[in-house]
PDB file of C-alpha atoms in Angstrom:
ATOM      1  CA  MET A  17      76.810  62.318  74.815  1.00  0.00           C
ATOM      2  CA  THR A  18      77.678  61.140  78.242  1.00  0.00           C
ATOM      3  CA  ASN A  19      78.947  63.455  80.937  1.00  0.00           C
ATOM      4  CA  ALA A  20      82.238  61.720  80.806  1.00  0.00           C
ATOM      5  CA  ALA A  21      82.637  62.089  77.066  1.00  0.00           C
ATOM      6  CA  HIS A  22      81.569  65.788  77.444  1.00  0.00           C
ATOM      7  CA  ARG A  23      84.241  66.397  80.004  1.00  0.00           C
ATOM      8  CA  LEU A  24      86.723  64.667  77.900  1.00  0.00           C
ATOM      9  CA  LEU A  25      85.925  66.670  74.872  1.00  0.00           C
ATOM     10  CA  TRP A  26      86.113  70.054  76.771  1.00  0.00           C
ATOM     11  CA  THR A  27      89.482  68.761  78.295  1.00  0.00           C
ATOM     12  CA  ILE A  28      90.946  68.053  74.788  1.00  0.00           C
ATOM     13  CA  ILE A  29      89.674  71.479  73.430  1.00  0.00           C
ATOM     14  CA  ALA A  30      91.165  73.222  76.499  1.00  0.00           C
ATOM     15  CA  LEU A  31      94.569  71.326  76.049  1.00  0.00           C
ATOM     16  CA  LEU A  32      94.724  72.136  72.428  1.00  0.00           C
ATOM     17  CA  LEU A  33      94.072  75.777  73.071  1.00  0.00           C
ATOM     18  CA  VAL A  34      96.633  75.891  75.828  1.00  0.00           C
ATOM     19  CA  ALA A  35      99.261  74.145  73.657  1.00  0.00           C
ATOM     20  CA  VAL A  36      98.594  76.514  70.735  1.00  0.00           C
ATOM     21  CA  GLY A  37      98.774  79.626  72.988  1.00  0.00           C
ATOM     22  CA  GLY A  38     101.940  78.391  74.794  1.00  0.00           C
ATOM     23  CA  ALA A  39     103.569  77.732  71.437  1.00  0.00           C
ATOM     24  CA  ALA A  40     102.752  81.113  70.090  1.00  0.00           C
ATOM     25  CA  LEU A  41     104.032  82.709  73.210  1.00  0.00           C
ATOM     26  CA  ALA A  42     107.301  80.701  73.066  1.00  0.00           C
ATOM     27  CA  ALA A  43     107.688  81.742  69.420  1.00  0.00           C
ATOM     28  CA  GLY A  44     107.153  85.385  70.182  1.00  0.00           C
ATOM     29  CA  HIS A  45     109.942  85.261  72.872  1.00  0.00           C
ATOM     30  CA  GLY A  46     112.283  83.419  70.514  1.00  0.00           C
ATOM     31  CA  ALA A  47     112.288  80.266  72.914  1.00  0.00           C
ATOM     32  CA  LEU A  48     111.553  77.931  69.983  1.00  0.00           C
ATOM     33  CA  PRO A  49     114.478  76.610  67.878  1.00  0.00           C
ATOM     34  CA  GLY A  50     114.600  78.419  64.598  1.00  0.00           C
ATOM     35  CA  ALA A  51     111.983  80.976  65.659  1.00  0.00           C
ATOM     36  CA  ASP A  52     113.016  84.620  65.537  1.00  0.00           C
ATOM     37  CA  ALA A  53     111.222  87.012  68.066  1.00  0.00           C
ATOM     38  CA  ARG A  54     111.603  89.905  65.535  1.00  0.00           C
ATOM     39  CA  ALA A  55     110.164  87.867  62.532  1.00  0.00           C
ATOM     40  CA  VAL A  56     106.759  88.703  61.173  1.00  0.00           C
ATOM     41  CA  VAL A  57     103.977  86.324  61.814  1.00  0.00           C
ATOM     42  CA  LEU A  58     102.963  85.631  58.127  1.00  0.00           C
ATOM     43  CA  SER A  59     105.913  85.283  55.824  1.00  0.00           C
ATOM     44  CA  ALA A  60     105.998  86.992  52.327  1.00  0.00           C
ATOM     45  CA  GLY A  61     105.734  83.531  50.740  1.00  0.00           C
ATOM     46  CA  LEU A  62     102.661  82.648  52.760  1.00  0.00           C
ATOM     47  CA  LEU A  63     100.980  85.933  51.794  1.00  0.00           C
ATOM     48  CA  GLU A  64     101.809  85.435  48.116  1.00  0.00           C
ATOM     49  CA  ARG A  65     100.359  81.940  48.093  1.00  0.00           C
ATOM     50  CA  TRP A  66      97.092  83.319  49.862  1.00  0.00           C
ATOM     51  CA  ARG A  67      96.758  86.094  47.183  1.00  0.00           C
ATOM     52  CA  MET A  68      97.297  83.565  44.376  1.00  0.00           C
ATOM     53  CA  ALA A  69      94.629  81.220  45.592  1.00  0.00           C
ATOM     54  CA  ALA A  70      92.046  84.167  45.880  1.00  0.00           C
ATOM     55  CA  PRO A  71      88.956  83.883  45.868  1.00  0.00           C
ATOM     56  CA  TRP A  72      89.132  80.292  46.874  1.00  0.00           C
ATOM     57  CA  SER A  73      91.335  81.026  49.977  1.00  0.00           C
ATOM     58  CA  THR A  74      88.809  83.519  51.279  1.00  0.00           C
ATOM     59  CA  LEU A  75      85.876  81.164  50.700  1.00  0.00           C
ATOM     60  CA  ALA A  76      87.838  78.275  52.479  1.00  0.00           C
ATOM     61  CA  ALA A  77      88.480  80.582  55.481  1.00  0.00           C
ATOM     62  CA  ALA A  78      84.789  81.633  55.516  1.00  0.00           C
ATOM     63  CA  VAL A  79      83.531  78.087  55.322  1.00  0.00           C
ATOM     64  CA  GLY A  80      86.103  76.980  58.090  1.00  0.00           C
ATOM     65  CA  GLY A  81      84.926  79.847  60.335  1.00  0.00           C
ATOM     66  CA  VAL A  82      81.207  78.935  59.850  1.00  0.00           C
ATOM     67  CA  LEU A  83      81.831  75.363  60.735  1.00  0.00           C
ATOM     68  CA  LEU A  84      83.758  76.318  63.766  1.00  0.00           C
ATOM     69  CA  ALA A  85      81.020  78.748  64.825  1.00  0.00           C
ATOM     70  CA  LEU A  86      78.403  75.917  64.436  1.00  0.00           C
ATOM     71  CA  ALA A  87      80.497  73.542  66.293  1.00  0.00           C
ATOM     72  CA  GLY A  88      80.923  75.973  69.138  1.00  0.00           C
ATOM     73  CA  GLN A  89      77.245  76.808  69.239  1.00  0.00           C
ATOM     74  CA  ARG A  90      76.473  73.108  69.459  1.00  0.00           C
ATOM     75  CA  LEU A  91      78.841  72.558  72.233  1.00  0.00           C
ATOM     76  CA  LEU A  92      77.430  75.583  74.143  1.00  0.00           C
ATOM     77  CA  ALA A  93      73.902  74.430  73.564  1.00  0.00           C
ATOM     78  CA  ARG A  94      74.667  71.105  75.134  1.00  0.00           C
ATOM     79  CA  GLU A  95      76.410  72.833  77.985  1.00  0.00           C
ATOM     80  CA  VAL A  96      73.341  74.898  79.043  1.00  0.00           C
ATOM     81  CA  ARG A  97      70.639  72.342  78.660  1.00  0.00           C
ATOM     82  CA  ARG A  98      68.951  70.500  81.443  1.00  0.00           C
ATOM     83  CA  PRO A  99      71.100  67.830  83.431  1.00  0.00           C
ATOM     84  CA  ALA A 100      71.783  64.658  81.453  1.00  0.00           C
ATOM     85  CA  GLY A 101      69.183  62.046  82.137  1.00  0.00           C
ATOM     86  CA  THR A 102      66.584  64.594  83.183  1.00  0.00           C
ATOM     87  CA  LEU A 103      63.067  63.258  82.399  1.00  0.00           C
ATOM     88  CA  ARG A 104      61.498  65.024  79.486  1.00  0.00           C
ATOM     89  CA  GLY A 105      58.180  64.741  77.830  1.00  0.00           C
ATOM     90  CA  THR A 106      55.846  62.397  79.605  1.00  0.00           C
ATOM     91  CA  LEU A 107      56.016  59.894  82.345  1.00  0.00           C
ATOM     92  CA  SER A 108      54.317  56.791  81.171  1.00  0.00           C
ATOM     93  CA  HIS A 109      53.138  53.731  83.348  1.00  0.00           C
ATOM     94  CA  PRO A 110      51.382  50.754  81.990  1.00  0.00           C
ATOM     95  CA  GLY A 111      47.999  50.362  83.498  1.00  0.00           C
ATOM     96  CA  ARG A 112      46.392  47.067  84.954  1.00  0.00           C
ATOM     97  CA  ARG A 113      43.938  47.211  82.051  1.00  0.00           C
ATOM     98  CA  PRO A 114      44.982  47.886  78.512  1.00  0.00           C
ATOM     99  CA  GLY A 115      46.408  51.385  78.028  1.00  0.00           C
ATOM    100  CA  ARG A 116      48.838  53.753  79.660  1.00  0.00           C
ATOM    101  CA  THR A 117      48.753  56.759  81.848  1.00  0.00           C
ATOM    102  CA  ARG A 118      50.876  59.697  80.608  1.00  0.00           C
ATOM    103  CA  LEU A 119      51.856  62.673  82.694  1.00  0.00           C
ATOM    104  CA  ALA A 120      53.921  65.609  81.643  1.00  0.00           C
ATOM    105  CA  THR A 121      57.070  65.742  83.761  1.00  0.00           C
ATOM    106  CA  ASP A 122      56.863  69.559  83.922  1.00  0.00           C
ATOM    107  CA  VAL A 123      53.355  69.166  85.548  1.00  0.00           C
ATOM    108  CA  LEU A 124      54.732  66.738  88.168  1.00  0.00           C
ATOM    109  CA  THR A 125      57.703  68.948  89.124  1.00  0.00           C
ATOM    110  CA  ASP A 126      55.509  71.992  89.304  1.00  0.00           C
ATOM    111  CA  ALA A 127      52.989  70.226  91.451  1.00  0.00           C
ATOM    112  CA  LEU A 128      55.743  69.168  93.844  1.00  0.00           C
ATOM    113  CA  VAL A 129      57.160  72.718  93.890  1.00  0.00           C
ATOM    114  CA  ARG A 130      53.663  74.051  94.781  1.00  0.00           C
ATOM    115  CA  ASP A 131      53.361  71.361  97.614  1.00  0.00           C
ATOM    116  CA  LEU A 132      56.752  72.240  98.970  1.00  0.00           C
ATOM    117  CA  THR A 133      56.229  75.938  98.975  1.00  0.00           C
ATOM    118  CA  GLY A 134      53.009  75.403 100.863  1.00  0.00           C
ATOM    119  CA  ASN A 135      54.967  75.575 104.045  1.00  0.00           C
ATOM    120  CA  PRO A 136      55.280  79.086 105.225  1.00  0.00           C
ATOM    121  CA  GLY A 137      59.013  78.509 106.006  1.00  0.00           C
ATOM    122  CA  VAL A 138      59.847  77.544 102.415  1.00  0.00           C
ATOM    123  CA  ARG A 139      60.360  80.660 100.269  1.00  0.00           C
ATOM    124  CA  ARG A 140      61.291  78.937  97.059  1.00  0.00           C
ATOM    125  CA  ALA A 141      61.707  75.365  95.804  1.00  0.00           C
ATOM    126  CA  ARG A 142      63.224  73.752  92.619  1.00  0.00           C
ATOM    127  CA  VAL A 143      62.675  70.170  91.664  1.00  0.00           C
ATOM    128  CA  VAL A 144      64.578  68.034  88.936  1.00  0.00           C
ATOM    129  CA  LEU A 145      63.644  64.471  88.064  1.00  0.00           C
ATOM    130  CA  THR A 146      66.259  62.175  86.533  1.00  0.00           C
ATOM    131  CA  GLY A 147      66.555  58.490  85.885  1.00  0.00           C
ATOM    132  CA  GLU A 148      63.938  55.922  84.791  1.00  0.00           C
ATOM    133  CA  PRO A 149      60.129  56.482  85.448  1.00  0.00           C
ATOM    134  CA  PRO A 150      59.360  53.673  87.857  1.00  0.00           C
ATOM    135  CA  ARG A 151      62.147  54.727  90.255  1.00  0.00           C
ATOM    136  CA  PRO A 152      63.407  58.229  89.298  1.00  0.00           C
ATOM    137  CA  ASP A 153      65.949  60.193  91.302  1.00  0.00           C
ATOM    138  CA  VAL A 154      64.404  63.237  92.772  1.00  0.00           C
ATOM    139  CA  TRP A 155      66.563  66.463  93.307  1.00  0.00           C
ATOM    140  CA  ILE A 156      65.010  69.076  95.481  1.00  0.00           C
ATOM    141  CA  ARG A 157      66.417  72.471  96.512  1.00  0.00           C
ATOM    142  CA  VAL A 158      64.468  74.614  98.959  1.00  0.00           C
ATOM    143  CA  ASP A 159      65.300  78.134 100.030  1.00  0.00           C
ATOM    144  CA  LEU A 160      64.210  78.615 103.686  1.00  0.00           C
ATOM    145  CA  THR A 161      63.335  81.776 105.453  1.00  0.00           C
ATOM    146  CA  ALA A 162      65.659  82.804 108.359  1.00  0.00           C
ATOM    147  CA  ASP A 163      63.101  81.931 111.005  1.00  0.00           C
ATOM    148  CA  ALA A 164      61.826  78.618 109.568  1.00  0.00           C
ATOM    149  CA  ALA A 165      61.784  75.610 111.914  1.00  0.00           C
ATOM    150  CA  THR A 166      64.004  73.128 110.267  1.00  0.00           C
ATOM    151  CA  ALA A 167      62.276  70.023 111.836  1.00  0.00           C
ATOM    152  CA  GLY A 168      58.984  71.126 110.607  1.00  0.00           C
ATOM    153  CA  VAL A 169      60.319  71.842 107.096  1.00  0.00           C
ATOM    154  CA  ARG A 170      62.101  68.424 107.015  1.00  0.00           C
ATOM    155  CA  GLU A 171      58.804  66.706 107.916  1.00  0.00           C
ATOM    156  CA  HIS A 172      56.897  68.914 105.326  1.00  0.00           C
ATOM    157  CA  VAL A 173      59.283  67.844 102.596  1.00  0.00           C
ATOM    158  CA  ARG A 174      59.085  64.146 103.598  1.00  0.00           C
ATOM    159  CA  ALA A 175      55.291  64.329 103.493  1.00  0.00           C
ATOM    160  CA  ALA A 176      55.422  66.124 100.032  1.00  0.00           C
ATOM    161  CA  VAL A 177      57.739  63.462  98.596  1.00  0.00           C
ATOM    162  CA  ARG A 178      55.370  60.717 100.055  1.00  0.00           C
ATOM    163  CA  ARG A 179      52.403  62.360  98.404  1.00  0.00           C
ATOM    164  CA  PHE A 180      54.323  62.694  95.235  1.00  0.00           C
ATOM    165  CA  ALA A 181      55.260  59.040  95.236  1.00  0.00           C
ATOM    166  CA  ALA A 182      51.723  57.963  95.898  1.00  0.00           C
ATOM    167  CA  THR A 183      50.196  60.210  93.246  1.00  0.00           C
ATOM    168  CA  THR A 184      52.609  59.221  90.573  1.00  0.00           C
ATOM    169  CA  ASP A 185      53.138  55.563  91.568  1.00  0.00           C
ATOM    170  CA  CYS A 186      56.999  56.296  91.439  1.00  0.00           C
ATOM    171  CA  GLN A 187      58.988  55.538  94.414  1.00  0.00           C
ATOM    172  CA  PRO A 188      62.205  57.642  94.286  1.00  0.00           C
ATOM    173  CA  ALA A 189      65.348  55.604  93.962  1.00  0.00           C
ATOM    174  CA  HIS A 190      67.394  58.434  95.179  1.00  0.00           C
ATOM    175  CA  LEU A 191      66.128  61.610  97.043  1.00  0.00           C
ATOM    176  CA  ASP A 192      68.587  64.443  97.397  1.00  0.00           C
ATOM    177  CA  VAL A 193      67.333  67.579  99.322  1.00  0.00           C
ATOM    178  CA  THR A 194      69.365  70.710  99.542  1.00  0.00           C
ATOM    179  CA  ALA A 195      68.165  73.356 101.961  1.00  0.00           C
ATOM    180  CA  HIS A 196      69.515  76.943 101.729  1.00  0.00           C
ATOM    181  CA  ILE A 197      68.677  79.161 104.855  1.00  0.00           C
ATOM    182  CA  GLU A 198      68.420  82.930 103.831  1.00  0.00           C
ATOM    183  CA  PRO A 199      70.513  85.056 106.215  1.00  0.00           C
ATOM    184  CA  VAL A 200      68.841  87.260 108.860  1.00  0.00           C
ATOM    185  CA  ARG A 201      68.390  90.858 107.544  1.00  0.00           C
ATOM    186  CA  PRO A 202      68.930  93.568 110.161  1.00  0.00           C
TER     187      PRO A 202
END
């Protein structure tokens, strides 16, 4: 599912929930035509029909609840996964001779993180690769110490990315580096 489709789905779900809540609120205050604010939520006729359909009505409600729970779990699982388009599994390059070179993307990102944290001014680093293997997008976040020399860290990051590109034979199509400087502690 694309990001746009995912946003559209969550927007539709949100609008439906707001509409149902607004209708229930309006009915509770008697603002809807034909709705009495003092009326019970479930009429006697509806309760009688529910009891007449037992045990099938209870089974239908249970099955509906399970299906809604599974749909919600699936939506939440998609929401918390890695960013869309993140390289997973292996990075594969055709060789000059018959065969392919395969590298696990987690190994590549971990190696770049270790390279980035080799500078004393970099406290932590996080790397995400997205896009296609020959020209992936590289997203880097570095947390710097308060006394880090930004010019030195900038050159260190450039050198690490150059080493990454030379090692993997992947020139980044897009490089996004975010630096967060930790505040000075008294």
